[in-house]
Amino acid sequence: MDTGSDLVWFPCSPFECILCEGKYDTRISTKPPNISTVDFIPCSSPLCSKVHSSLPSSDLCTISNCPLESIEISECSNFACPPFYYAYADGSFTARLYRDNLSIPMSNPSLNLQNFTFGCANSALAEPIGVAGFGRGILSLPAQLAAFSPELGNRFSYCLISHSFDLDRIRKPSPLILGRYNEKQRELSNGETEFIYTPMLDNPKHPYFYCVGLEAIQIGEKRIGTPASLKRVDRKGNGGMVVDSGTTFTMLPSRFYEAVATEFGNRVGRVYERASDTEDQTGLRPCYYVDDSVDDKVVKIPKVVLHFVGNVSVVLPKKNYFFGFNGGNAKKEKRKVGCLMLMNGGDEAESSGPAATLGNYQQQGFEVVYDLEERKVGFSRKKCASLWDNLNRG
């Protein structure tokens, strides 16, 4: 489930996956289906143009029987939409576009989506299972769902279980909620909060992204203002922060990241010893040896607050930005290590598109709601493991 992409796809037979070791669980995966009985998307369809339109001219479809420029103006003579290439940050795949009827079980009655459009992949690089794209594009699952049921498709939310490194918690489900429920009828548990909303920003170059404006990050009592590029999106589609369920850690532009990491290190480094070996191994920094002899209740890790446009402040739980695990130093001693769980996203001057990404690690323990009608993204501190039971109580 990926809010950073706009296509629903899965592997189809015959299927080849390159560099998929460790990512493909044969115990839970069935043989990829043969979908010869469903319809091809015709080349003249705007859906065929859409799946190719955001790709560079080096797209693999340019070596097929239907050149990219012909697809863009819907003058391809071929009946079937030609193969397309789709890339993520950590993998890619080639596929064809198809459509079929999709039934979504509901209490009463089931929802039947006619001519549901999806990608059928026969070759993938490090992406073997498939993705449900939840972005703002017309090929995403919410967009296609909204065409049949606006009530369900124009709003969705998820609540990711904390923490991704806790194997016991991974076995518990993270709720995904399609549609709207009555927030006022829920009694908030201890530590839960009401929804607070920040507006969505339009991105003319990457229209399927959920972009928001980040004004500052607060470390302890010090508020560090963001560069202007994080607060808005310009006419070229550059700037803003993408709220992305498919990216692990929050990525910040280099200079701003250094300011945040330095302020965090100035506070934590007064007490803890720097764990440089762990930094080299993980790419995370700063990291510190947090030995049991140090009372964390006395020496508090500074709070981290995300300040979004619209006077919206999200206070992160400590485990969302400072995670402790077993590490080692140069003497090969096993010691408890804690790292700042934010990442350097690179030099802003050398990149285009969104300036930052809010990753799923920082979203854990919050219900994150995407309201497409009112064009806003909301955050609410929740106990995600019990959210489903609470919604269906009685």
Short mmCIF file of C-alpha atoms in Angstrom, two decimals:
data_model
loop_
_atom_site.label_atom_id
_atom_site.label_comp_id
_atom_site.label_asym_id
_atom_site.label_seq_id
_atom_site.Cartn_x
_atom_site.Cartn_y
_atom_site.Cartn_z
CA MET A 1 0.00 0.00 0.00
CA ASP A 2 1.89 3.03 -1.31
CA THR A 3 0.66 6.63 -1.18
CA GLY A 4 3.72 7.64 -3.20
CA SER A 5 2.61 5.88 -6.41
CA ASP A 6 -0.61 5.66 -8.38
CA LEU A 7 -0.75 2.19 -9.93
CA VAL A 8 -2.16 -1.11 -8.70
CA TRP A 9 -0.08 -4.03 -9.95
CA PHE A 10 0.82 -7.62 -9.13
CA PRO A 11 2.93 -10.38 -10.72
CA CYS A 12 1.42 -12.53 -13.44
CA SER A 13 2.53 -15.80 -14.98
CA PRO A 14 5.13 -16.26 -16.34
CA PHE A 15 6.97 -14.17 -13.76
CA GLU A 16 10.66 -13.51 -13.22
CA CYS A 17 12.00 -11.52 -10.28
CA ILE A 18 15.62 -10.34 -10.19
CA LEU A 19 17.37 -9.68 -6.87
CA CYS A 20 14.33 -10.74 -4.89
CA GLU A 21 16.16 -12.91 -2.36
CA GLY A 22 14.79 -12.22 1.09
CA LYS A 23 11.84 -10.21 -0.22
CA TYR A 24 9.73 -13.04 -1.57
CA ASP A 25 8.09 -15.30 1.01
CA THR A 26 7.17 -18.52 -0.80
CA ARG A 27 5.15 -19.71 2.24
CA ILE A 28 2.47 -17.07 1.74
CA SER A 29 2.76 -16.38 -1.97
CA THR A 30 0.72 -18.31 -4.49
CA LYS A 31 1.70 -18.94 -8.07
CA PRO A 32 1.21 -15.77 -10.13
CA PRO A 33 -2.12 -15.99 -11.98
CA ASN A 34 -2.55 -16.32 -15.69
CA ILE A 35 -4.84 -13.45 -16.68
CA SER A 36 -5.41 -14.32 -20.33
CA THR A 37 -9.17 -14.18 -19.76
CA VAL A 38 -9.30 -10.47 -18.90
CA ASP A 39 -9.32 -7.49 -21.23
CA PHE A 40 -6.33 -5.64 -22.61
CA ILE A 41 -6.37 -1.87 -22.27
CA PRO A 42 -6.52 -0.52 -25.85
CA CYS A 43 -3.73 1.76 -26.96
CA SER A 44 -6.20 4.53 -27.79
CA SER A 45 -7.39 4.62 -24.19
CA PRO A 46 -6.33 7.63 -22.10
CA LEU A 47 -5.41 5.11 -19.39
CA CYS A 48 -2.69 3.75 -21.66
CA SER A 49 -1.42 7.27 -22.21
CA LYS A 50 -1.56 7.95 -18.48
CA VAL A 51 0.55 4.98 -17.44
CA HIS A 52 3.25 6.05 -19.92
CA SER A 53 2.98 9.82 -19.67
CA SER A 54 5.11 10.36 -16.55
CA LEU A 55 7.98 8.25 -17.84
CA PRO A 56 11.10 9.47 -19.67
CA SER A 57 11.63 8.97 -23.40
CA SER A 58 14.00 6.11 -22.54
CA ASP A 59 10.96 4.12 -21.36
CA LEU A 60 11.01 0.54 -22.60
CA CYS A 61 7.77 1.17 -24.47
CA THR A 62 9.73 3.18 -27.04
CA ILE A 63 11.29 -0.02 -28.31
CA SER A 64 7.93 -1.77 -28.56
CA ASN A 65 5.55 -1.57 -31.49
CA CYS A 66 4.01 1.62 -30.21
CA PRO A 67 6.35 4.64 -29.83
CA LEU A 68 5.87 6.87 -26.81
CA GLU A 69 4.94 9.93 -28.90
CA SER A 70 2.14 7.94 -30.53
CA ILE A 71 0.80 6.89 -27.15
CA GLU A 72 0.73 10.48 -25.92
CA ILE A 73 -1.54 11.58 -28.76
CA SER A 74 -3.53 8.32 -28.85
CA GLU A 75 -2.54 7.49 -32.42
CA CYS A 76 -1.12 4.06 -31.79
CA SER A 77 -2.44 1.52 -34.28
CA ASN A 78 -1.93 -1.45 -31.96
CA PHE A 79 -5.00 -2.74 -30.19
CA ALA A 80 -3.26 -3.49 -26.89
CA CYS A 81 -1.45 -1.02 -24.69
CA PRO A 82 2.28 -1.84 -25.07
CA PRO A 83 4.51 -2.86 -22.14
CA PHE A 84 5.52 -0.08 -19.79
CA TYR A 85 8.32 0.42 -17.29
CA TYR A 86 7.66 1.61 -13.71
CA ALA A 87 10.41 2.53 -11.26
CA TYR A 88 10.51 3.01 -7.51
CA ALA A 89 13.43 4.18 -5.38
CA ASP A 90 14.44 0.59 -4.61
CA GLY A 91 13.16 -1.44 -7.54
CA SER A 92 11.26 -1.51 -10.83
CA PHE A 93 9.14 -3.70 -13.09
CA THR A 94 7.80 -4.03 -16.62
CA ALA A 95 4.13 -4.78 -17.16
CA ARG A 96 1.08 -4.51 -19.36
CA LEU A 97 -2.15 -2.76 -18.48
CA TYR A 98 -5.37 -4.77 -18.11
CA ARG A 99 -8.85 -4.40 -16.73
CA ASP A 100 -11.31 -6.73 -15.07
CA ASN A 101 -14.16 -6.63 -12.58
CA LEU A 102 -13.10 -6.38 -8.93
CA SER A 103 -15.28 -7.35 -5.99
CA ILE A 104 -14.57 -5.83 -2.57
CA PRO A 105 -16.31 -7.73 0.26
CA MET A 106 -18.31 -5.43 2.51
CA SER A 107 -20.93 -5.97 5.19
CA ASN A 108 -23.86 -5.60 2.79
CA PRO A 109 -23.63 -5.67 -0.14
CA SER A 110 -20.23 -6.29 -1.74
CA LEU A 111 -18.85 -3.51 -3.93
CA ASN A 112 -18.25 -4.52 -7.54
CA LEU A 113 -15.89 -2.32 -9.55
CA GLN A 114 -16.35 -2.78 -13.29
CA ASN A 115 -13.38 -2.38 -15.61
CA PHE A 116 -10.90 -2.00 -12.77
CA THR A 117 -7.51 -1.11 -14.29
CA PHE A 118 -4.28 -2.71 -13.06
CA GLY A 119 -0.78 -3.64 -14.13
CA CYS A 120 0.26 -7.23 -14.76
CA ALA A 121 4.03 -7.64 -14.34
CA ASN A 122 6.04 -10.43 -15.91
CA SER A 123 9.45 -9.10 -14.89
CA ALA A 124 10.53 -7.20 -11.78
CA LEU A 125 13.68 -6.00 -10.04
CA ALA A 126 13.50 -6.40 -6.24
CA GLU A 127 9.71 -5.87 -6.29
CA PRO A 128 8.11 -9.33 -6.35
CA ILE A 129 4.82 -9.02 -4.49
CA GLY A 130 2.99 -6.08 -6.02
CA VAL A 131 1.79 -2.66 -4.91
CA ALA A 132 -1.58 -1.04 -4.28
CA GLY A 133 -1.00 2.52 -5.42
CA PHE A 134 -2.94 5.00 -3.24
CA GLY A 135 -1.64 8.21 -4.84
CA ARG A 136 -3.71 11.00 -6.39
CA GLY A 137 -3.51 9.72 -9.99
CA ILE A 138 -6.47 8.33 -11.93
CA LEU A 139 -5.03 4.80 -11.88
CA SER A 140 -4.79 4.59 -8.08
CA LEU A 141 -7.12 2.39 -6.06
CA PRO A 142 -8.87 5.32 -4.29
CA ALA A 143 -9.43 7.15 -7.61
CA GLN A 144 -10.98 4.09 -9.24
CA LEU A 145 -13.00 3.36 -6.11
CA ALA A 146 -14.28 6.96 -6.01
CA ALA A 147 -15.73 6.57 -9.51
CA PHE A 148 -18.16 3.98 -8.10
CA SER A 149 -18.42 5.13 -4.50
CA PRO A 150 -17.20 8.68 -3.75
CA GLU A 151 -17.93 8.11 -0.07
CA LEU A 152 -15.34 5.32 0.06
CA GLY A 153 -12.81 6.57 -2.46
CA ASN A 154 -12.42 10.21 -1.46
CA ARG A 155 -11.16 9.54 2.04
CA PHE A 156 -8.96 6.84 3.50
CA SER A 157 -6.71 6.41 6.49
CA TYR A 158 -4.23 3.94 7.93
CA CYS A 159 -2.70 3.40 11.33
CA LEU A 160 0.74 1.77 11.25
CA ILE A 161 1.66 -0.41 14.19
CA SER A 162 4.70 0.77 16.18
CA HIS A 163 7.46 -0.44 15.68
CA SER A 164 8.68 -2.04 12.52
CA PHE A 165 11.67 -3.65 14.24
CA ASP A 166 9.56 -5.46 16.84
CA LEU A 167 8.85 -8.90 15.34
CA ASP A 168 5.99 -9.59 17.74
CA ARG A 169 4.23 -6.40 16.70
CA ILE A 170 4.73 -7.09 13.00
CA ARG A 171 2.31 -10.02 13.35
CA LYS A 172 -0.46 -7.65 14.38
CA PRO A 173 -2.40 -5.91 11.58
CA SER A 174 -2.16 -2.23 10.75
CA PRO A 175 -5.71 -1.03 9.96
CA LEU A 176 -6.48 0.47 6.55
CA ILE A 177 -9.82 2.29 6.53
CA LEU A 178 -11.60 3.16 3.28
CA GLY A 179 -14.19 5.90 3.62
CA ARG A 180 -15.29 8.02 6.56
CA TYR A 181 -16.23 7.02 10.05
CA ASN A 182 -17.70 9.14 12.81
CA GLU A 183 -14.69 10.38 14.75
CA LYS A 184 -16.85 12.15 17.34
CA GLN A 185 -18.47 8.90 18.51
CA ARG A 186 -15.12 7.38 19.47
CA GLU A 187 -13.91 7.71 23.01
CA LEU A 188 -10.21 8.52 22.92
CA SER A 189 -7.99 6.27 24.99
CA ASN A 190 -5.13 7.47 27.14
CA GLY A 191 -2.49 9.15 24.97
CA GLU A 192 -4.72 9.44 21.88
CA THR A 193 -5.47 12.80 20.26
CA GLU A 194 -8.04 14.42 17.99
CA PHE A 195 -7.21 14.86 14.29
CA ILE A 196 -5.26 17.92 13.25
CA TYR A 197 -5.06 18.81 9.55
CA THR A 198 -2.62 20.45 7.17
CA PRO A 199 -3.63 21.38 3.60
CA MET A 200 -2.54 19.38 0.55
CA LEU A 201 -0.34 21.25 -1.92
CA ASP A 202 -0.81 20.73 -5.66
CA ASN A 203 2.23 19.55 -7.59
CA PRO A 204 1.95 20.24 -11.35
CA LYS A 205 4.86 17.92 -12.23
CA HIS A 206 4.06 15.08 -9.82
CA PRO A 207 0.27 15.30 -9.44
CA TYR A 208 -0.06 11.92 -7.72
CA PHE A 209 1.97 13.01 -4.65
CA TYR A 210 0.36 14.06 -1.39
CA CYS A 211 2.45 17.17 -0.73
CA VAL A 212 2.24 19.24 2.45
CA GLY A 213 4.20 22.20 3.77
CA LEU A 214 6.70 21.77 6.62
CA GLU A 215 7.54 24.99 8.46
CA ALA A 216 9.93 23.78 11.17
CA ILE A 217 11.27 20.90 13.23
CA GLN A 218 11.57 21.46 16.94
CA ILE A 219 14.36 19.79 18.95
CA GLY A 220 13.74 20.22 22.64
CA GLU A 221 12.73 23.86 22.98
CA LYS A 222 14.60 25.03 19.87
CA ARG A 223 12.57 25.51 16.72
CA ILE A 224 14.59 25.10 13.49
CA GLY A 225 12.88 26.76 10.55
CA THR A 226 12.82 24.99 7.21
CA PRO A 227 14.02 26.47 3.91
CA ALA A 228 11.28 28.04 1.79
CA SER A 229 11.24 25.01 -0.52
CA LEU A 230 9.75 22.81 2.20
CA LYS A 231 6.83 25.14 2.81
CA ARG A 232 5.44 25.30 -0.72
CA VAL A 233 5.56 23.77 -4.22
CA ASP A 234 6.64 26.01 -7.11
CA ARG A 235 5.31 26.03 -10.68
CA LYS A 236 7.93 23.50 -11.76
CA GLY A 237 6.77 20.96 -9.19
CA ASN A 238 9.73 21.47 -6.87
CA GLY A 239 9.36 21.70 -3.12
CA GLY A 240 7.05 20.56 -0.36
CA MET A 241 7.11 17.38 1.72
CA VAL A 242 5.54 14.17 0.42
CA VAL A 243 3.59 12.06 2.92
CA ASP A 244 4.62 8.59 1.73
CA SER A 245 3.60 5.25 3.23
CA GLY A 246 6.08 3.50 0.90
CA THR A 247 9.27 5.19 2.18
CA THR A 248 10.77 3.98 5.46
CA PHE A 249 12.55 6.98 6.98
CA THR A 250 11.89 10.71 6.71
CA MET A 251 14.27 12.28 4.19
CA LEU A 252 15.34 15.92 4.63
CA PRO A 253 17.44 18.16 2.37
CA SER A 254 21.10 18.10 3.34
CA ARG A 255 21.56 21.51 4.98
CA PHE A 256 18.36 21.33 6.94
CA TYR A 257 19.10 17.77 8.01
CA GLU A 258 22.55 18.83 9.25
CA ALA A 259 20.99 21.60 11.31
CA VAL A 260 18.51 19.17 12.89
CA ALA A 261 21.10 16.43 13.51
CA THR A 262 23.60 18.91 14.95
CA GLU A 263 21.09 20.35 17.41
CA PHE A 264 20.01 16.85 18.43
CA GLY A 265 23.64 15.79 18.84
CA ASN A 266 24.53 18.86 20.90
CA ARG A 267 21.91 17.86 23.45
CA VAL A 268 22.31 14.08 23.52
CA GLY A 269 26.11 14.13 23.14
CA ARG A 270 26.52 15.88 26.46
CA VAL A 271 25.82 12.59 28.21
CA TYR A 272 26.14 9.69 25.79
CA GLU A 273 29.20 8.38 23.98
CA ARG A 274 29.07 8.58 20.18
CA ALA A 275 28.60 5.18 18.44
CA SER A 276 30.52 5.85 15.24
CA ASP A 277 30.75 2.16 14.31
CA THR A 278 26.97 1.87 14.26
CA GLU A 279 26.72 5.01 12.15
CA ASP A 280 29.08 3.47 9.57
CA GLN A 281 27.07 0.25 9.50
CA THR A 282 23.58 1.73 9.30
CA GLY A 283 23.93 5.12 7.62
CA LEU A 284 21.98 6.62 10.52
CA ARG A 285 23.40 9.43 12.63
CA PRO A 286 23.97 10.59 15.20
CA CYS A 287 24.07 7.32 17.18
CA TYR A 288 25.03 6.93 20.83
CA TYR A 289 25.81 4.15 23.28
CA VAL A 290 22.90 4.16 25.69
CA ASP A 291 24.15 1.84 28.43
CA ASP A 292 21.86 0.46 31.11
CA SER A 293 23.92 2.33 33.68
CA VAL A 294 22.54 5.61 32.35
CA ASP A 295 19.04 6.34 33.63
CA ASP A 296 17.09 7.50 30.59
CA LYS A 297 14.40 8.85 32.91
CA VAL A 298 16.89 11.31 34.34
CA VAL A 299 18.69 12.19 31.11
CA LYS A 300 15.76 12.83 28.77
CA ILE A 301 16.09 12.51 25.03
CA PRO A 302 14.88 15.86 23.61
CA LYS A 303 11.41 15.92 22.14
CA VAL A 304 10.97 16.23 18.38
CA VAL A 305 8.00 18.13 16.96
CA LEU A 306 7.03 18.53 13.29
CA HIS A 307 5.40 21.90 12.57
CA PHE A 308 3.31 21.86 9.40
CA VAL A 309 1.62 24.69 7.50
CA GLY A 310 -1.69 25.64 9.08
CA ASN A 311 -0.46 25.83 12.68
CA VAL A 312 -0.32 22.04 12.90
CA SER A 313 2.19 20.54 15.35
CA VAL A 314 2.80 16.77 15.49
CA VAL A 315 4.71 15.63 18.56
CA LEU A 316 6.55 12.43 17.71
CA PRO A 317 6.83 9.63 20.28
CA LYS A 318 10.47 9.04 21.19
CA LYS A 319 10.52 5.59 19.56
CA ASN A 320 9.57 7.24 16.24
CA TYR A 321 12.83 9.19 16.07
CA PHE A 322 15.29 7.62 18.55
CA PHE A 323 15.38 3.84 18.43
CA GLY A 324 17.53 1.64 20.65
CA PHE A 325 19.02 -1.67 19.54
CA ASN A 326 22.04 -3.84 20.26
CA GLY A 327 25.25 -2.68 18.60
CA GLY A 328 28.97 -3.05 19.00
CA ASN A 329 32.02 -0.85 19.24
CA ALA A 330 35.57 -1.27 17.97
CA LYS A 331 36.25 -3.75 20.79
CA LYS A 332 33.35 -5.92 19.56
CA GLU A 333 31.48 -5.35 22.81
CA LYS A 334 27.70 -5.61 22.64
CA ARG A 335 26.17 -2.40 23.87
CA LYS A 336 22.79 -0.75 23.56
CA VAL A 337 22.77 1.89 20.84
CA GLY A 338 20.27 4.62 20.05
CA CYS A 339 20.15 6.48 16.72
CA LEU A 340 18.28 9.45 15.33
CA MET A 341 15.93 7.86 12.80
CA LEU A 342 15.99 10.61 10.18
CA MET A 343 17.94 10.52 6.91
CA ASN A 344 19.92 12.93 4.77
CA GLY A 345 18.03 13.29 1.50
CA GLY A 346 20.91 14.91 -0.39
CA ASP A 347 21.71 18.34 -1.74
CA GLU A 348 18.55 20.21 -2.64
CA ALA A 349 20.30 22.15 -5.42
CA GLU A 350 21.10 18.90 -7.25
CA SER A 351 17.59 17.48 -7.18
CA SER A 352 14.15 18.34 -8.48
CA GLY A 353 10.68 17.47 -7.32
CA PRO A 354 9.63 17.27 -3.66
CA ALA A 355 12.15 18.67 -1.19
CA ALA A 356 11.47 16.13 1.58
CA THR A 357 9.59 12.93 2.39
CA LEU A 358 7.71 12.00 5.55
CA GLY A 359 8.48 8.28 5.89
CA ASN A 360 6.35 5.56 7.42
CA TYR A 361 8.64 5.07 10.43
CA GLN A 362 7.74 8.53 11.69
CA GLN A 363 4.05 7.87 10.94
CA GLN A 364 3.83 4.80 13.18
CA GLY A 365 1.41 5.12 16.07
CA PHE A 366 -0.65 7.75 14.23
CA GLU A 367 -3.79 7.42 12.21
CA VAL A 368 -2.98 9.35 9.03
CA VAL A 369 -6.03 10.41 7.06
CA TYR A 370 -6.13 11.63 3.44
CA ASP A 371 -9.23 13.70 2.72
CA LEU A 372 -9.41 14.24 -1.05
CA GLU A 373 -12.67 16.23 -0.94
CA GLU A 374 -11.39 18.81 1.52
CA ARG A 375 -7.79 18.48 0.23
CA LYS A 376 -6.08 17.95 3.55
CA VAL A 377 -3.96 15.42 5.44
CA GLY A 378 -4.66 14.71 9.10
CA PHE A 379 -2.77 13.16 12.01
CA SER A 380 -4.12 11.64 15.19
CA ARG A 381 -2.14 9.80 17.86
CA LYS A 382 -3.72 6.36 18.15
CA LYS A 383 -3.24 2.89 19.59
CA CYS A 384 -3.22 1.27 16.17
CA ALA A 385 -3.32 -2.32 17.38
CA SER A 386 -6.71 -1.76 19.02
CA LEU A 387 -8.17 0.69 16.49
CA TRP A 388 -10.03 -1.94 14.49
CA ASP A 389 -11.62 -3.44 17.60
CA ASN A 390 -12.63 0.00 18.84
CA LEU A 391 -14.29 0.88 15.53
CA ASN A 392 -16.28 -2.36 15.53
CA ARG A 393 -17.11 -2.51 19.21
CA GLY A 394 -20.66 -3.65 19.86
#
